[in-house]
């Protein structure tokens, strides 16, 4: 997944207040930029290049022949059968309307540049063979590959690129409109070159976002056609065309025998199957059963109970189905119980800390999840961006400045760890420490109820959830709180009510997940800035307002080289953890995938984990 697509839902309906604040915050970036240049940071190469990186220069040189995690000698042929839960009624992935069939965006449409999953955020030539941007990133220019063709044989032109930007900016998905409207001018500067200009270079990610813009054919997709849901197969430039479909049930992609990009380095060793078929299922139980019967070939698993016990069917015992694990450097993200600090009871960090002490992860992991989860200790766990177990460097301390004094010593010296129990379900030592904290915060136990010592108001709150598994996960936590007189109600609501109440901050506590990438950027303003705390619909659900957080967001946005960027993100991570706005939950330590044995994949796993588009069918190799 591309970073900017992971953030799509955060870019829909952006608040003018957040945007105004962003401008003010970004005005401070010049100081960090000057500082970095003073340290002798290398500037990215000038002139047209074979690739572009978010920070610094791309890792692969101009002569690279394939991505490091792809096998250029992989056999081609066979059919990859995939299963998904859901349905579809449209083949148009470029608008908000309709339930779109899986695969259309990735298999049929292409972008100017292709992402290397072995780098945090770097793009290389695809439809465009060259990319150029100045050091201040106030514009970006793409020179098209002269070999690029639509599947009807017509060349991909500069006019197609300009047309794609215009119609997606005006009528495309909300994230397209948000990003592409930041382009102030589009011009054709050569027979095959298109230049996009920006108001300034403050949003350094824009150059890469334009490189990931889907390109559509001007002669086959008008602005009127773009706005309609349709089951008419689209015309694209990608490696596959739609061969057949049964609306809502299945769709089959067939590799284009005349695909223009076979020799593009970014595509070698990828898209090796002659056909890719998706079958869609209405419920998860049917989906699991279909895999066990061989209806489809590969299944990613995210449920520890299923991974531990659910793969006991005959095909596994025979060795026909293989359970594989893959390492990934992608951050775990933060799944947590979010405190709404706008509520008076949660405005006191001692209360938040006390409740964190009473959450017994070890018991939960042992009894419900077979010990397979890891406790999340950082917003960027499992990656180099995490501050966990890492002492703050001199550069981090300098970046934090006076804010460092408000960060607990354990978070600064790398010794911080979340409270731990013996896993037996008693958690007595942590409960005693929690009661002491509550006493310090002004609460006492009266008639088996925890109440405010001055007002007599009980310490009671509601946890808003949307699913039954969340209820199960919370059962021990709620019971523990009840033992010390804290009354907690768990209320399950439907998805629409959950969204409404979350967007208006009408809750006390709720499970929430902040996804993470190796290239966090402008979306952090929407998640944690002080301005976002008062903007309905933002992802600052906790209501955090901390100048240290704002300063570290400014620092990570200003960074131009990877070392400086990682320093800024680790400092940012420390400020978020120091606020104790959440009770961190857990994550999978690696990727779990079950597949039928005729599938194979390269020995090397990418930084972002396994990449299904590099797999192949061993039976195809045998028949060649």
XYZ file of C-alpha atoms in Angstrom:
624
model
C 0.000 0.000 0.000
C 1.193 3.512 -0.782
C 1.581 5.811 2.225
C -0.731 8.466 0.868
C -3.445 5.851 0.216
C -3.175 4.638 3.810
C -4.077 8.214 4.802
C -6.985 8.610 2.393
C -9.660 8.600 5.061
C -7.789 11.289 6.993
C -7.708 13.625 3.975
C -11.464 13.586 3.365
C -13.216 16.824 4.394
C -10.103 18.571 5.802
C -10.881 21.270 8.346
C -10.099 24.833 7.307
C -8.996 25.414 10.867
C -6.421 22.645 10.657
C -5.244 23.929 7.297
C -4.820 27.434 8.689
C -2.924 26.036 11.629
C -0.779 23.942 9.289
C 0.318 27.052 7.450
C 1.333 28.699 10.708
C 3.135 25.576 11.883
C 4.931 25.055 8.595
C 6.258 28.598 8.705
C 8.575 27.392 11.460
C 10.130 24.749 9.242
C 12.721 27.046 7.726
C 14.623 27.096 11.039
C 14.991 23.316 11.081
C 15.888 23.313 7.389
C 18.647 25.886 7.876
C 19.932 23.901 10.845
C 20.068 20.707 8.833
C 21.913 22.367 5.977
C 24.392 23.753 8.485
C 25.137 20.193 9.541
C 26.228 19.464 5.981
C 23.262 17.387 4.821
C 23.673 16.261 1.226
C 21.228 17.741 -1.252
C 19.376 15.379 -3.586
C 20.804 15.204 -7.118
C 19.716 17.894 -9.581
C 18.351 17.409 -13.092
C 16.130 14.560 -14.350
C 16.638 11.393 -12.311
C 15.566 7.751 -12.467
C 13.842 7.993 -9.073
C 12.961 10.136 -6.097
C 12.960 9.582 -2.323
C 11.055 11.387 0.380
C 14.311 11.987 2.234
C 17.693 12.145 0.566
C 18.434 10.219 -2.617
C 16.951 6.872 -3.767
C 18.864 3.802 -2.626
C 18.968 2.152 -6.076
C 21.201 3.635 -8.740
C 20.167 4.376 -12.304
C 21.427 1.014 -13.524
C 19.274 -1.186 -11.266
C 17.625 -4.079 -13.093
C 14.872 -5.070 -10.642
C 13.690 -4.412 -7.115
C 15.803 -6.347 -4.576
C 12.882 -8.456 -3.320
C 11.714 -9.528 -6.818
C 13.000 -12.532 -8.748
C 13.542 -11.483 -12.376
C 13.785 -15.164 -13.354
C 10.457 -16.123 -11.801
C 8.411 -18.350 -14.134
C 5.258 -16.840 -15.574
C 1.953 -18.613 -15.947
C -0.777 -20.199 -13.872
C -3.639 -18.596 -11.980
C -3.527 -16.896 -8.594
C -6.855 -17.359 -6.813
C -7.633 -14.901 -4.023
C -10.526 -14.733 -1.576
C -12.042 -11.676 0.051
C -14.991 -10.830 2.215
C -17.525 -8.445 0.705
C -19.057 -7.678 -2.653
C -18.728 -5.123 -5.473
C -20.918 -3.184 -7.876
C -18.385 -1.007 -9.694
C -15.147 -1.148 -11.661
C -14.371 2.526 -11.083
C -11.808 2.972 -8.268
C -11.323 6.674 -8.956
C -14.467 8.061 -7.274
C -16.114 7.699 -3.879
C -19.231 6.044 -5.220
C -19.892 2.315 -5.261
C -18.236 -0.788 -3.855
C -15.225 -1.256 -6.131
C -14.034 -4.671 -7.273
C -10.644 -5.612 -5.780
C -7.581 -5.239 -7.985
C -8.722 -2.638 -10.506
C -6.464 0.160 -9.285
C -3.363 -2.029 -9.009
C -3.736 -4.312 -12.023
C -5.328 -2.051 -14.657
C -4.246 1.510 -13.873
C -0.643 2.607 -13.441
C 1.096 5.654 -12.008
C 3.934 7.760 -13.307
C 6.301 6.130 -10.817
C 6.392 2.800 -8.969
C 7.141 2.336 -5.291
C 10.069 0.291 -4.025
C 8.819 -1.613 -0.981
C 12.405 -2.044 0.211
C 12.779 1.652 1.095
C 10.730 3.800 3.477
C 9.346 5.963 0.652
C 11.097 5.964 -2.718
C 9.701 5.859 -6.264
C 11.219 4.778 -9.565
C 10.345 5.076 -13.226
C 7.202 3.468 -14.647
C 4.999 5.444 -17.055
C 7.551 8.215 -16.540
C 11.172 7.272 -17.143
C 12.559 10.412 -15.454
C 11.544 12.724 -12.598
C 12.989 16.110 -11.716
C 12.397 18.407 -8.738
C 14.437 21.291 -7.314
C 15.891 21.241 -3.833
C 12.968 23.296 -2.488
C 10.424 20.974 -4.166
C 8.359 23.873 -5.432
C 7.647 21.837 -8.582
C 8.102 18.369 -10.049
C 8.423 17.325 -13.698
C 7.935 13.883 -15.248
C 9.282 12.709 -18.600
C 7.194 9.879 -20.020
C 8.665 6.585 -21.160
C 8.370 6.558 -24.976
C 7.388 2.871 -24.817
C 4.399 3.448 -22.498
C 1.165 2.240 -24.095
C -2.492 1.801 -23.229
C -3.803 -1.719 -23.651
C -5.397 -0.650 -26.972
C -1.891 0.080 -28.289
C -2.090 3.880 -28.252
C 0.805 5.761 -26.615
C 0.531 7.329 -23.182
C 0.962 11.067 -23.747
C 1.542 14.256 -21.816
C -2.056 15.163 -22.652
C -3.200 12.024 -20.816
C -1.265 13.063 -17.713
C -2.661 16.604 -17.753
C -6.176 15.251 -18.333
C -5.797 12.772 -15.452
C -4.790 15.501 -13.032
C -7.628 17.793 -14.086
C -10.468 15.310 -13.791
C -9.211 13.681 -10.588
C -8.665 17.084 -8.997
C -12.208 18.162 -9.827
C -14.247 14.943 -9.628
C -12.029 12.186 -8.238
C -11.867 10.640 -4.809
C -11.680 13.034 -1.879
C -7.995 12.332 -1.325
C -7.309 13.050 -5.015
C -9.126 16.365 -4.767
C -7.285 17.325 -1.591
C -3.797 16.576 -2.877
C -4.111 17.516 -6.542
C -5.767 20.860 -5.747
C -2.435 21.911 -4.223
C -1.001 22.098 -7.744
C -0.988 25.753 -8.833
C 0.023 25.199 -12.459
C 0.337 22.313 -14.912
C 2.395 22.761 -18.054
C 3.780 20.627 -20.850
C 7.442 21.590 -21.041
C 8.535 19.116 -23.701
C 7.148 16.506 -26.113
C 6.900 13.971 -23.265
C 7.367 16.148 -20.169
C 4.739 17.498 -17.770
C 5.534 19.867 -14.917
C 3.415 20.384 -11.783
C 4.069 23.572 -9.799
C 3.132 24.177 -6.162
C 2.587 27.350 -4.154
C 5.784 26.603 -2.215
C 7.844 23.643 -1.126
C 6.460 23.363 2.399
C 4.700 20.094 1.609
C 7.696 18.087 0.420
C 5.629 14.950 -0.014
C 3.634 16.456 -2.906
C 6.309 15.641 -5.481
C 5.990 11.948 -4.614
C 2.206 12.078 -4.373
C 2.063 13.370 -7.945
C 4.314 10.481 -8.968
C 1.702 8.085 -7.574
C -1.221 9.741 -9.369
C -3.206 7.179 -11.415
C -2.970 8.034 -15.114
C -6.063 7.494 -17.267
C -6.534 7.700 -21.057
C -7.943 10.987 -22.315
C -9.427 9.261 -25.371
C -11.309 6.689 -23.284
C -12.273 8.365 -19.980
C -14.029 11.719 -20.011
C -14.839 13.732 -16.909
C -18.496 12.746 -17.364
C -17.632 9.028 -17.518
C -15.329 9.330 -14.510
C -18.243 10.312 -12.270
C -20.251 7.151 -12.923
C -20.110 3.739 -11.334
C -19.854 1.127 -14.039
C -19.266 -2.559 -14.674
C -17.756 -1.809 -18.076
C -14.080 -2.940 -18.024
C -11.828 0.146 -18.041
C -8.952 0.814 -20.404
C -5.620 1.069 -18.646
C -1.890 0.707 -19.175
C -1.293 -1.923 -16.469
C -0.123 -5.520 -16.762
C -3.661 -6.964 -16.636
C -7.009 -6.513 -18.318
C -10.364 -7.657 -16.964
C -11.230 -10.962 -18.622
C -14.560 -11.726 -16.948
C -16.686 -10.958 -13.918
C -19.815 -12.008 -12.088
C -20.957 -8.799 -10.419
C -20.462 -8.963 -6.665
C -19.129 -12.515 -6.731
C -15.896 -12.812 -8.690
C -13.608 -11.031 -11.120
C -10.820 -12.441 -13.293
C -7.814 -10.482 -14.564
C -5.794 -11.741 -17.513
C -2.223 -10.646 -18.175
C -1.918 -8.469 -21.263
C 0.312 -10.395 -23.725
C 1.400 -7.052 -25.191
C 2.026 -5.313 -21.878
C 4.414 -2.483 -22.622
C 6.259 -2.507 -19.271
C 7.772 -5.998 -19.208
C 11.323 -4.610 -19.382
C 10.863 -1.704 -16.981
C 13.203 -2.469 -14.034
C 10.510 -1.682 -11.461
C 8.267 -4.365 -13.019
C 10.722 -7.223 -13.596
C 9.885 -10.290 -11.544
C 6.428 -8.977 -10.682
C 2.912 -9.882 -11.845
C 3.967 -13.385 -12.823
C 0.556 -15.053 -13.015
C -1.261 -15.361 -16.327
C -4.542 -14.831 -14.491
C -5.593 -13.445 -11.121
C -9.047 -14.358 -9.839
C -10.853 -12.852 -6.850
C -13.788 -14.691 -5.280
C -15.857 -12.717 -2.790
C -17.649 -14.173 0.219
C -20.351 -12.775 2.464
C -18.951 -13.831 5.847
C -15.631 -14.711 7.386
C -16.560 -18.304 8.286
C -17.401 -19.120 4.671
C -14.189 -17.410 3.601
C -12.099 -19.570 5.952
C -13.892 -22.743 4.879
C -13.317 -21.931 1.219
C -9.571 -21.653 1.804
C -9.433 -25.006 3.585
C -11.177 -26.597 0.581
C -8.737 -25.098 -1.916
C -11.166 -22.601 -3.463
C -8.459 -19.940 -3.245
C -4.696 -20.101 -2.757
C -3.399 -17.700 -0.119
C -4.743 -16.231 3.098
C -3.215 -13.600 5.355
C -4.141 -14.225 8.985
C -4.455 -11.606 11.709
C -6.300 -13.603 14.381
C -3.984 -15.328 16.891
C -6.650 -17.845 17.869
C -7.132 -18.851 14.249
C -3.385 -19.018 13.636
C -2.942 -21.239 16.684
C -5.970 -23.511 16.242
C -7.772 -22.777 12.981
C -5.384 -24.494 10.574
C -5.984 -28.068 11.630
C -7.694 -29.225 8.416
C -6.386 -32.187 6.367
C -4.530 -30.143 3.732
C -2.245 -28.715 6.430
C -1.559 -32.159 7.870
C -0.704 -33.455 4.380
C 1.652 -30.554 3.732
C -0.479 -29.199 0.906
C -1.024 -25.953 2.835
C 1.971 -24.177 4.339
C 1.909 -21.729 7.252
C 4.551 -19.093 6.540
C 5.775 -16.134 8.589
C 7.405 -12.985 7.231
C 9.379 -10.293 8.992
C 8.377 -6.701 8.336
C 9.997 -3.377 9.101
C 6.725 -1.540 8.756
C 5.673 0.106 12.034
C 3.012 -1.714 13.997
C 0.857 1.381 14.412
C -0.931 2.040 17.662
C -4.056 0.121 18.601
C -5.155 1.465 21.962
C -7.908 2.446 24.339
C -8.144 6.196 23.833
C -8.930 8.509 26.738
C -11.026 11.544 25.889
C -9.050 14.094 27.916
C -11.804 16.636 27.286
C -13.655 14.768 30.043
C -12.759 16.172 33.456
C -11.978 12.800 35.028
C -9.438 12.007 32.284
C -7.843 15.442 32.266
C -5.705 14.267 35.212
C -2.764 12.200 33.980
C -2.677 10.340 37.322
C -6.111 8.869 36.617
C -5.011 7.827 33.127
C -1.857 6.263 34.530
C -3.830 4.379 37.173
C -6.158 2.842 34.602
C -3.176 1.848 32.452
C -1.737 0.013 35.461
C -4.952 -1.990 35.812
C -5.017 -3.183 32.194
C -3.599 -6.724 32.380
C -2.115 -7.431 28.935
C -0.220 -10.538 30.031
C -3.381 -12.278 31.267
C -5.289 -11.236 28.158
C -2.558 -12.433 25.792
C -2.241 -15.780 27.572
C -5.934 -16.590 27.924
C -7.406 -15.179 24.701
C -4.557 -14.912 22.200
C -2.323 -17.924 22.906
C 0.575 -15.638 23.844
C 1.056 -14.606 20.214
C 0.620 -10.827 20.493
C 3.382 -8.384 21.437
C 2.608 -5.408 23.663
C 2.818 -2.153 21.737
C 5.318 0.120 23.481
C 5.584 2.839 20.837
C 3.595 4.439 18.027
C 6.278 3.082 15.673
C 6.999 -0.286 17.263
C 8.742 -2.863 15.100
C 10.643 -0.194 13.126
C 13.698 2.100 13.311
C 11.354 5.026 14.015
C 10.445 3.662 17.455
C 11.899 5.316 20.549
C 11.344 2.181 22.637
C 14.517 0.701 24.132
C 16.559 3.545 22.585
C 18.133 6.327 24.677
C 17.513 9.794 23.278
C 20.478 10.965 21.226
C 22.103 14.356 21.581
C 20.302 15.387 18.390
C 16.942 14.370 19.845
C 17.614 16.265 23.063
C 18.569 19.357 21.100
C 15.403 19.048 19.029
C 13.228 18.668 22.125
C 14.929 21.583 23.849
C 13.016 22.754 26.906
C 10.257 20.210 26.206
C 12.608 17.397 27.274
C 12.201 18.396 30.921
C 8.526 17.331 30.820
C 9.255 13.881 29.405
C 9.750 11.130 32.024
C 13.352 10.054 32.469
C 12.523 6.456 31.511
C 11.253 7.598 28.118
C 14.395 9.651 27.589
C 16.926 6.995 28.624
C 15.156 4.133 26.805
C 14.229 2.128 29.900
C 10.473 2.792 29.695
C 8.173 -0.232 29.653
C 4.430 -0.442 30.098
C 3.181 -2.000 33.363
C 3.535 -5.782 33.410
C 1.748 -8.475 35.414
C 2.496 -12.132 36.107
C -0.287 -13.152 33.733
C -2.317 -14.975 36.386
C -5.183 -12.491 36.381
C -4.599 -11.018 39.835
C -2.340 -8.051 38.984
C -2.257 -7.114 42.694
C 0.933 -5.057 42.736
C -0.199 -2.873 39.837
C -3.667 -2.454 41.367
C -2.157 -1.242 44.640
C -0.027 1.284 42.734
C -3.122 2.409 40.820
C -5.113 2.992 44.025
C -2.261 5.149 45.350
C -2.322 7.249 42.177
C -6.085 7.665 42.405
C -5.735 8.787 46.023
C -3.169 11.373 44.936
C -5.648 12.535 42.275
C -8.306 13.132 44.944
C -10.292 9.876 44.916
C -11.204 7.646 47.835
C -13.041 4.345 48.234
C -16.406 4.793 50.004
C -19.039 2.086 50.271
C -17.159 0.084 47.642
C -17.246 2.979 45.199
C -14.328 5.101 44.029
C -15.481 8.706 44.493
C -14.084 12.205 44.422
C -13.105 12.977 48.036
C -14.463 16.529 47.846
C -17.614 16.210 45.744
C -18.555 12.577 46.265
C -18.967 12.141 42.504
C -18.206 8.554 41.486
C -15.378 7.685 39.110
C -17.494 6.099 36.373
C -17.305 6.111 32.614
C -18.422 4.405 29.394
C -16.293 2.558 26.849
C -17.797 2.838 23.378
C -17.178 -0.171 21.093
C -18.425 -1.437 17.731
C -17.848 -5.208 17.848
C -18.303 -8.251 20.055
C -14.586 -9.181 20.032
C -13.855 -5.802 21.619
C -16.332 -6.640 24.387
C -14.494 -9.890 25.034
C -11.144 -8.128 25.076
C -12.389 -5.654 27.700
C -14.055 -8.126 30.074
C -11.102 -8.614 32.446
C -10.256 -4.892 32.444
C -13.827 -3.943 33.366
C -13.949 -6.594 36.099
C -10.676 -5.338 37.584
C -11.915 -1.759 37.644
C -15.106 -2.923 39.335
C -13.091 -4.494 42.149
C -11.683 -1.109 43.097
C -15.052 0.650 42.867
C -14.790 2.133 39.379
C -18.080 1.667 37.508
C -17.541 1.055 33.811
C -20.224 0.508 31.206
C -19.271 -1.050 27.865
C -21.676 0.101 25.177
C -21.705 -1.436 21.713
C -23.023 0.880 18.989
C -23.427 0.470 15.241
C -20.793 1.819 12.867
C -22.729 4.950 11.913
C -23.305 5.976 15.543
C -19.690 5.182 16.366
C -18.474 7.439 13.547
C -20.814 10.257 14.574
C -19.842 10.109 18.241
C -16.144 9.748 17.495
C -16.228 12.699 15.077
C -17.958 14.899 17.669
C -15.822 13.555 20.542
C -18.955 12.320 22.326
C -17.375 9.464 24.285
C -15.361 8.789 27.430
C -13.072 6.012 26.179
C -12.993 4.011 22.954
C -10.707 1.570 21.144
C -8.926 3.391 18.330
C -6.102 2.624 15.914
C -3.569 5.046 14.461
C -1.898 3.330 11.500
C 1.785 4.055 10.884
C 4.139 4.064 7.946
C 7.879 4.502 7.588
C 7.215 7.988 6.250
C 4.812 9.818 8.579
C 4.036 13.322 7.345
C 1.289 15.910 7.091
C -1.397 13.552 8.387
C 0.141 13.940 11.841
C -1.370 17.441 11.979
C -4.802 15.845 11.618
C -4.010 13.288 14.305
C -2.220 15.108 17.103
C -1.881 18.874 16.591
C -3.456 21.249 19.117
C -5.636 22.723 16.365
C -7.022 19.290 15.498
C -8.122 18.750 19.104
C -10.939 21.269 18.613
C -11.819 20.311 15.054
C -14.694 17.846 14.754
C -13.869 14.879 12.574
C -10.139 15.007 13.249
C -8.209 11.963 14.420
C -7.051 13.792 17.549
C -9.667 11.801 19.421
C -7.863 12.146 22.750
C -7.961 15.948 22.717
C -4.172 16.253 23.148
C -2.874 19.815 23.209
C 0.853 19.879 23.757
C 3.371 22.402 22.367
C 6.000 19.644 22.372
C 3.886 17.542 20.016
C 3.352 20.502 17.678
C 7.073 21.288 17.683
C 8.045 17.704 16.834
C 5.495 17.549 13.989
C 7.127 20.683 12.590
C 10.563 19.059 12.938
C 9.644 15.832 11.130
C 7.990 17.797 8.317
C 11.108 19.941 7.934
C 13.597 17.055 7.722
C 15.182 16.511 4.307
C 17.565 13.642 5.020
C 16.627 10.279 6.493
C 18.832 10.441 9.646
C 17.372 13.811 10.632
C 13.878 12.551 9.883
C 14.281 9.437 12.047
C 15.638 11.602 14.865
C 12.583 13.855 14.666
C 10.104 10.954 14.601
C 11.687 9.260 17.612
C 11.498 12.537 19.521
C 7.880 12.870 18.414
C 7.183 9.321 19.604
C 8.555 10.186 23.049
C 6.250 13.208 23.329
C 3.202 11.132 22.408
C 4.038 8.373 24.876
C 4.802 10.960 27.591
C 1.281 12.354 27.386
C -0.276 9.013 28.427
C -3.337 9.751 26.284
C -3.963 6.056 25.622
C -3.705 2.558 27.032
C -1.591 0.816 24.361
C -2.850 -2.607 23.316
C -0.903 -5.061 21.142
C 0.264 -6.021 17.658
C 1.428 -9.022 15.685
C 5.227 -9.390 15.774
C 5.345 -10.647 12.172
C 3.130 -11.338 9.168
C 1.251 -14.645 9.077
C 0.289 -16.156 5.727
C -1.099 -19.588 4.841
C -0.814 -20.727 1.225
C -1.214 -23.797 -0.922
C 2.145 -25.370 -1.687
C 2.166 -24.718 -5.446
C 2.872 -21.047 -4.714
C 6.435 -19.813 -4.269
C 8.058 -16.493 -3.489
C 11.543 -14.892 -3.461
C 13.930 -15.681 -0.632
C 14.268 -12.019 0.259
C 11.389 -10.254 2.002
C 10.997 -6.536 1.453
C 11.193 -3.911 4.164
C 7.386 -3.753 4.113
C 6.990 -7.524 4.329
C 5.830 -10.027 1.739
C 4.740 -8.719 -1.663
C 2.168 -10.947 -3.331
C 2.874 -9.492 -6.771
C 6.333 -11.133 -6.685
C 4.991 -14.674 -6.106
C 4.668 -17.327 -8.800
C 3.106 -20.699 -9.560
C 5.636 -23.561 -9.404
C 3.432 -25.603 -11.718
C 4.041 -22.982 -14.410
C 7.784 -23.563 -14.028
C 7.309 -27.324 -14.441
C 5.311 -26.880 -17.634
C 7.858 -24.523 -19.249
